[in-house]
Short mmCIF file of C-alpha atoms in Angstrom, two decimals:
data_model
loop_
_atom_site.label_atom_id
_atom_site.label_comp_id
_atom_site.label_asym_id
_atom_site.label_seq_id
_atom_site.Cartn_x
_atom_site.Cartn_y
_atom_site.Cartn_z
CA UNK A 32 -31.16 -22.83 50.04
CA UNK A 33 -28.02 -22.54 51.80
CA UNK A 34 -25.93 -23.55 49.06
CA UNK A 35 -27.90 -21.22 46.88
CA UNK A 36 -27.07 -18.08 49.57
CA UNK A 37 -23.18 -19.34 49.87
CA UNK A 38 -23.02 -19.15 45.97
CA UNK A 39 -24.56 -15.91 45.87
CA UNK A 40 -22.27 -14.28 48.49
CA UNK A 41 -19.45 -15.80 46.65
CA UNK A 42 -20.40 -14.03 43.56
CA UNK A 43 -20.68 -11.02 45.47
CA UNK A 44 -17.25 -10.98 46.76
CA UNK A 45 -16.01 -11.54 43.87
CA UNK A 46 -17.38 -8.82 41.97
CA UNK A 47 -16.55 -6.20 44.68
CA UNK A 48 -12.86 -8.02 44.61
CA UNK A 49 -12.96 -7.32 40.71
CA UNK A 50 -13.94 -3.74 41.11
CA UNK A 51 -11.67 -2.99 43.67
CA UNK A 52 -8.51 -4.03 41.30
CA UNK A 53 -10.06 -2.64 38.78
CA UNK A 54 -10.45 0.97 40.40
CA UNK A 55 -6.78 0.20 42.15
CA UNK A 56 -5.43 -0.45 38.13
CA UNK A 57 -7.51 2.30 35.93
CA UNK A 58 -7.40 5.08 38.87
CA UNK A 59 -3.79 6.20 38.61
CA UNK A 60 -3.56 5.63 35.16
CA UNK A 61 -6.94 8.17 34.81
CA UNK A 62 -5.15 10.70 36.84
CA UNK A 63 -1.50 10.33 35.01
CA UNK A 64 -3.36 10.86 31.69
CA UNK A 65 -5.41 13.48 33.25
CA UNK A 66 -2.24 14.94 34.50
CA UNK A 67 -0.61 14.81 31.05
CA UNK A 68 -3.16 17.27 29.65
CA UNK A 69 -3.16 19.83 32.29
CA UNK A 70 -0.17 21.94 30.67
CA UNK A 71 -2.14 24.30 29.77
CA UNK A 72 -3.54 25.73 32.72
CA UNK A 73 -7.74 25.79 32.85
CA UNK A 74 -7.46 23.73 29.27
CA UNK A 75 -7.03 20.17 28.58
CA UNK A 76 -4.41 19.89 25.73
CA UNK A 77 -1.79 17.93 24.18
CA UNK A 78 1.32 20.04 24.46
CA UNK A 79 2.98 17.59 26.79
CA UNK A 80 2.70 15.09 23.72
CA UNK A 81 3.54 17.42 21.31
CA UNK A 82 6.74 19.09 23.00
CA UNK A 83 7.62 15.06 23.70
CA UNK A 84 7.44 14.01 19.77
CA UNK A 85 8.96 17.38 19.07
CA UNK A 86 12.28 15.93 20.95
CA UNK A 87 14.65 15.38 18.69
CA UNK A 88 16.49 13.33 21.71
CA UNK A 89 12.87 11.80 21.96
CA UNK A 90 13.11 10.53 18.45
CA UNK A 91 17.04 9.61 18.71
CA UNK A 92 16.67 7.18 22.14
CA UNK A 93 13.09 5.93 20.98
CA UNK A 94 14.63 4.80 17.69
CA UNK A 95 17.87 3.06 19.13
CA UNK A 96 15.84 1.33 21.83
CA UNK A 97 13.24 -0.28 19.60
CA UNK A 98 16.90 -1.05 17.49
CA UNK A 99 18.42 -2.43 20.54
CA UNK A 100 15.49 -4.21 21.35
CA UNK A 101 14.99 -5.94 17.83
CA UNK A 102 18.87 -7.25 18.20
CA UNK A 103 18.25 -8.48 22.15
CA UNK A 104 15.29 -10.47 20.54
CA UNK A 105 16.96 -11.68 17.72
CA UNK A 106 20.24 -12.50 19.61
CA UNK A 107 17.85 -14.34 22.33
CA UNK A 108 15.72 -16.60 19.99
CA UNK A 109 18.93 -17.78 18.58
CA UNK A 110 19.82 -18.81 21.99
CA UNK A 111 16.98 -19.47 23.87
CA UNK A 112 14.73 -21.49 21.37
CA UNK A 113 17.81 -23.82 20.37
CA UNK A 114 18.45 -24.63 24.33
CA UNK A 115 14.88 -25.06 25.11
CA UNK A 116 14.55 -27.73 22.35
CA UNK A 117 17.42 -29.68 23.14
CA UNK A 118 17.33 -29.69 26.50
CA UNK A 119 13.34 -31.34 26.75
CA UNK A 120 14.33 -33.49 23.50
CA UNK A 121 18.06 -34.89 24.53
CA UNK A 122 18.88 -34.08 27.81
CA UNK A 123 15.86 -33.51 29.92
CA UNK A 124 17.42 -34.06 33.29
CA UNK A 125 19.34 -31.12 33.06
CA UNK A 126 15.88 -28.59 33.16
CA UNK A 127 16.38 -28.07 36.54
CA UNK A 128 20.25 -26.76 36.19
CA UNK A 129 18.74 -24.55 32.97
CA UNK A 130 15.66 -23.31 34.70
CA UNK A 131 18.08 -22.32 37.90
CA UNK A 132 20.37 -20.54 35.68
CA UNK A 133 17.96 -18.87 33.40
CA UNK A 134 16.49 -17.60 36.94
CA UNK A 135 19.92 -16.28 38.28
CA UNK A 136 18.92 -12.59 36.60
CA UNK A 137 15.89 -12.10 38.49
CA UNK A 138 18.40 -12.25 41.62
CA UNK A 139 21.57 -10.90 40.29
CA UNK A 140 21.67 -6.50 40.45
CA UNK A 141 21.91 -5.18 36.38
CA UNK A 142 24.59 -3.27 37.86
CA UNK A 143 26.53 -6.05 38.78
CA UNK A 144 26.46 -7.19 35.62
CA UNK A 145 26.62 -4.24 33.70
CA UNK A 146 30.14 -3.44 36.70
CA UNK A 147 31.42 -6.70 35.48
CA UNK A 148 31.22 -5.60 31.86
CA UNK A 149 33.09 -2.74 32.48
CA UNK A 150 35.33 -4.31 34.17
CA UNK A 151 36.45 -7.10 31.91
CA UNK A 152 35.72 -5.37 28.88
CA UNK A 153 37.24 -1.82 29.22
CA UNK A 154 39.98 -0.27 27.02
CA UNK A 155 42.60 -1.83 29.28
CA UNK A 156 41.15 -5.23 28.96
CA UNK A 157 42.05 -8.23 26.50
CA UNK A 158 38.69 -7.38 24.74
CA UNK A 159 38.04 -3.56 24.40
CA UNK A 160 34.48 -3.56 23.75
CA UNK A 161 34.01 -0.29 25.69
CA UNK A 162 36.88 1.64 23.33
CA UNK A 163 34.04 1.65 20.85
CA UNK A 164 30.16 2.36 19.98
CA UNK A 165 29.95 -0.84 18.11
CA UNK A 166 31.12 -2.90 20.99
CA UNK A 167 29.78 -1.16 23.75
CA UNK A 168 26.11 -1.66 21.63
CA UNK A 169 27.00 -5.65 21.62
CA UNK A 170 27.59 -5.29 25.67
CA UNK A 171 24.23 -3.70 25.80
CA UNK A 172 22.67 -6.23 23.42
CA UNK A 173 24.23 -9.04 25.76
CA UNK A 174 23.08 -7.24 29.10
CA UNK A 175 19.77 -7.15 27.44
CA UNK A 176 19.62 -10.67 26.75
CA UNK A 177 20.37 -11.67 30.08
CA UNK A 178 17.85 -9.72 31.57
CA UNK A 179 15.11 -10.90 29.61
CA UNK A 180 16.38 -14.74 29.78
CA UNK A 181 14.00 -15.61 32.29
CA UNK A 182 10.73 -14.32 30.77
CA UNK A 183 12.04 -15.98 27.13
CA UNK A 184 13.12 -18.80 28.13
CA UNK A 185 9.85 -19.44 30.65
CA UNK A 186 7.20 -18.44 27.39
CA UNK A 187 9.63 -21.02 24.95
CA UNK A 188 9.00 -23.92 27.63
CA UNK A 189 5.62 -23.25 27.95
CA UNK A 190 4.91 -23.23 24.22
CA UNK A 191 7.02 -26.59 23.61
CA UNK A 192 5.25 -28.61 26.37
CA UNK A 193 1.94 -28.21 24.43
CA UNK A 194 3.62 -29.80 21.46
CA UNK A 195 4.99 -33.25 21.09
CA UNK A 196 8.77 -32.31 20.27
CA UNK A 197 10.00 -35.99 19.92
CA UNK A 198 7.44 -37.54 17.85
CA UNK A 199 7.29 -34.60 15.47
CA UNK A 200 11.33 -34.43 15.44
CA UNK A 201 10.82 -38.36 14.29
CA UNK A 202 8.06 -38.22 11.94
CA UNK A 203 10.49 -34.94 10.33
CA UNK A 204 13.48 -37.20 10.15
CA UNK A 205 11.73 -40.27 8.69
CA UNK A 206 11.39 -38.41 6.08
CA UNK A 207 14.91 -37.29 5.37
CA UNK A 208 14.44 -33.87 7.21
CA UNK A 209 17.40 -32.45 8.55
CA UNK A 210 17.83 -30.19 11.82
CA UNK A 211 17.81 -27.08 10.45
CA UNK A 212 14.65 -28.05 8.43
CA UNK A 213 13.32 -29.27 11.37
CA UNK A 214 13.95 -26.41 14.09
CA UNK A 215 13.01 -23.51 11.07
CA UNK A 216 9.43 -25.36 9.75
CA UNK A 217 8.12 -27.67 12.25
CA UNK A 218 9.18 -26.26 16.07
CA UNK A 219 9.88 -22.31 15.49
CA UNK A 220 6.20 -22.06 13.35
CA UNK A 221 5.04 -24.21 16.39
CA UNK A 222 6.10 -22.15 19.14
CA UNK A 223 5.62 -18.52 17.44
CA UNK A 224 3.16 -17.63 19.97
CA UNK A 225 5.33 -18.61 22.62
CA UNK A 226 8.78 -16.26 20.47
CA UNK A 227 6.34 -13.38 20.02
CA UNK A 228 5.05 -13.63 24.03
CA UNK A 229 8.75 -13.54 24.84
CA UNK A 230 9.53 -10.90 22.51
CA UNK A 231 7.13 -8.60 23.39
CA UNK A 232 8.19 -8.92 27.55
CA UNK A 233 11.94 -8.39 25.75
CA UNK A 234 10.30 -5.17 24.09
CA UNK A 235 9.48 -3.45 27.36
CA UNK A 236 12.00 -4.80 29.45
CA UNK A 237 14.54 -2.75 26.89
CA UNK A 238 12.46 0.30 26.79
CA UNK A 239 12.43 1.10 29.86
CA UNK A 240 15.59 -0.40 31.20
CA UNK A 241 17.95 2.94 32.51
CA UNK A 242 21.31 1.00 34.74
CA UNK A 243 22.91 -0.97 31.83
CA UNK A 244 22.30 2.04 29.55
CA UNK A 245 23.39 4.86 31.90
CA UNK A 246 26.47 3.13 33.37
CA UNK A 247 27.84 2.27 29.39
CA UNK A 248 26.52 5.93 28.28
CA UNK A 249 24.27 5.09 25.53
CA UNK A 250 21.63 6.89 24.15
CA UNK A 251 18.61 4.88 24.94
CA UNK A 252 14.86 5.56 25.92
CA UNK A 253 15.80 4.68 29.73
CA UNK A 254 17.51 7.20 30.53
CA UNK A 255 15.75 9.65 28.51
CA UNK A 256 13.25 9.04 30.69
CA UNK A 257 14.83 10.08 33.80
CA UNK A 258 16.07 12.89 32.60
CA UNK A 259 12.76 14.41 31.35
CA UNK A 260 11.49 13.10 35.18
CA UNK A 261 14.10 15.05 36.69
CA UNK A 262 14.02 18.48 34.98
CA UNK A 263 10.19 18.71 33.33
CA UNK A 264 6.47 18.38 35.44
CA UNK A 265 4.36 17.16 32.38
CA UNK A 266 6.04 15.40 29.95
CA UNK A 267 6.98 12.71 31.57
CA UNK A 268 3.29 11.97 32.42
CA UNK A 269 2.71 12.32 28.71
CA UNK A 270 5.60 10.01 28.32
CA UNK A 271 4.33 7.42 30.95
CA UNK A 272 1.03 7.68 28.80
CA UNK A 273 3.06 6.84 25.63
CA UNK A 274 4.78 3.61 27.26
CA UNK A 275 1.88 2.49 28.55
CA UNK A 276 -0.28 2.20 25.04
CA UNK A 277 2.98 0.48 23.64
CA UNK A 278 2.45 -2.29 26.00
CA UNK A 279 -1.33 -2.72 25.07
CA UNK A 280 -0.75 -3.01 21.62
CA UNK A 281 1.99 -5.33 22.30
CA UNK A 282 -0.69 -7.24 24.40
CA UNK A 283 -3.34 -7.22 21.35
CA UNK A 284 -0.55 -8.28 18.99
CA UNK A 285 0.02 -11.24 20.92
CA UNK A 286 -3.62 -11.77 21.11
CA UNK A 287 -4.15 -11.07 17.23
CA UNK A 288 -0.97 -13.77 16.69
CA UNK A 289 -3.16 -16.33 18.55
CA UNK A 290 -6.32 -16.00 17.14
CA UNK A 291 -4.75 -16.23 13.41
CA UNK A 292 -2.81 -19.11 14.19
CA UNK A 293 -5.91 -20.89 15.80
CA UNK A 294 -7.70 -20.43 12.68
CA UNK A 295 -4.90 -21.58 10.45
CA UNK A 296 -4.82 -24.49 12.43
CA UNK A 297 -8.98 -25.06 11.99
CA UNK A 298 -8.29 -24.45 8.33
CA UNK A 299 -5.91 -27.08 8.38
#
């Protein structure tokens, strides 16, 4: 009987924990949305959304973000999936020293970094990246990169300890499979889940990054968004709004990825 009441209170709190977050999550984002269609006074509406699509500079920093974005992911599987491999199939007492470096961005300013760009790589410098769009995009790319290294690099690991890297690298090279056959159709198909998990957190880390953008002037999302928050009441609700359903569908692409690549593997 007692056990039977203890069980029943823990139930309890745990609903009225769940309810609480859940009221402390959906709440504000109720009222932003809410917020977003209030231009019109006495009318809900969606002029907030329209006048924000109707940007041109909306269109212009959305565009060259998601751009920016697809190179930062690109540019960071290349690195990160590579490393990850090695490192737990060759040389896996040096995943501490990776791990602590990978981690060094979650503690390390972007404007540090992006300061240090500007500092080695400005017209003056041995490498003027800054005298130009092309390299001062490539800075951004690389600022971009290291600022989503830890989330990457963390979903890669995760996804390659639930596969058995050195007895699928052997079985591949028994039968005459070399590395680039072996790291681009037995552990990249492997870990896609794990790339696309990584990609997505690269996604939204880009979109709404404004320091590394604003201090190398370039025309990204980021700083659109502050200066829509600074000079206009309801579009940046609208905009918030916007973000936000990005990051869900994100989230149910990852989810979609998962389920399809269960069921090829039931197939199978």
């Amino acid at each position: 009987m007692a056990l039977a009441a203890g069980w029943t209170s823990l139930r309890w709190w745990s609903w009225t924990a769940f309810v609480l977050g859940t009221m402390i999550f959906v709440l504000p984002l109720l009222g932003m949305a809410e917020f977003s269609l209030s231009m019109r006074r006495g009318v809900y509406s969606f002029d907030a959304y329209v006048s924000v699509l109707g940007d041109p500079a909306f269109r212009r920093t959305f565009l060259y973000s998601v751009m920016m974005a697809g190179l930062t992911i690109v540019f960071g599987v290349l690195i990160v999936v590579p490393t990850a491999y090695w490192v737990r199939l060759r040389m896996p007492r040096l995943r501490p020293v990776i791990e602590f470096i990978t981690m060094l961005p979650l503690v390390i300013p972007a404007i540090v970094v992006v300061f240090g760009y500007i500092r080695l790589y400005n017209t003056s410098s041995w490498l003027p990246l800054t005298g130009s769009d092309l390299g001062t995009n490539i800075l951004l790319m690389f600022g971009y990169t290291i600022l989503a290294l830890p989330y990457l690099y963390r979903a890669v690991d995760t996804g390659m300890r639930a596969i058995d890297i050195a007895t699928l690298t052997e079985a591949a090279q028994s039968l005459g499979a070399g590395w680039l056959t072996i790291f681009g159709r037995l552990i990249l198909p492997n870990v896609l889940v794990a790339v696309l998990s990584g990609a997505f957190v690269t996604l939204a880390i880009v979109m709404g990054e404004f320091t590394m953008a604003a201090l190398l002037n370039r025309p990204a999302f980021g700083p659109y968004l502050q200066l829509v928050g600074v000079n206009k009441a309801y579009e940046p609700a609208a905009l918030a709004v916007i973000a936000f359903a990005i990051t869900w569908a994100c989230m149910g692409l990852i989810q979609l990825v998962t389920r399809l690549q269960k069921h090829t593997r039931a197939a199978r």
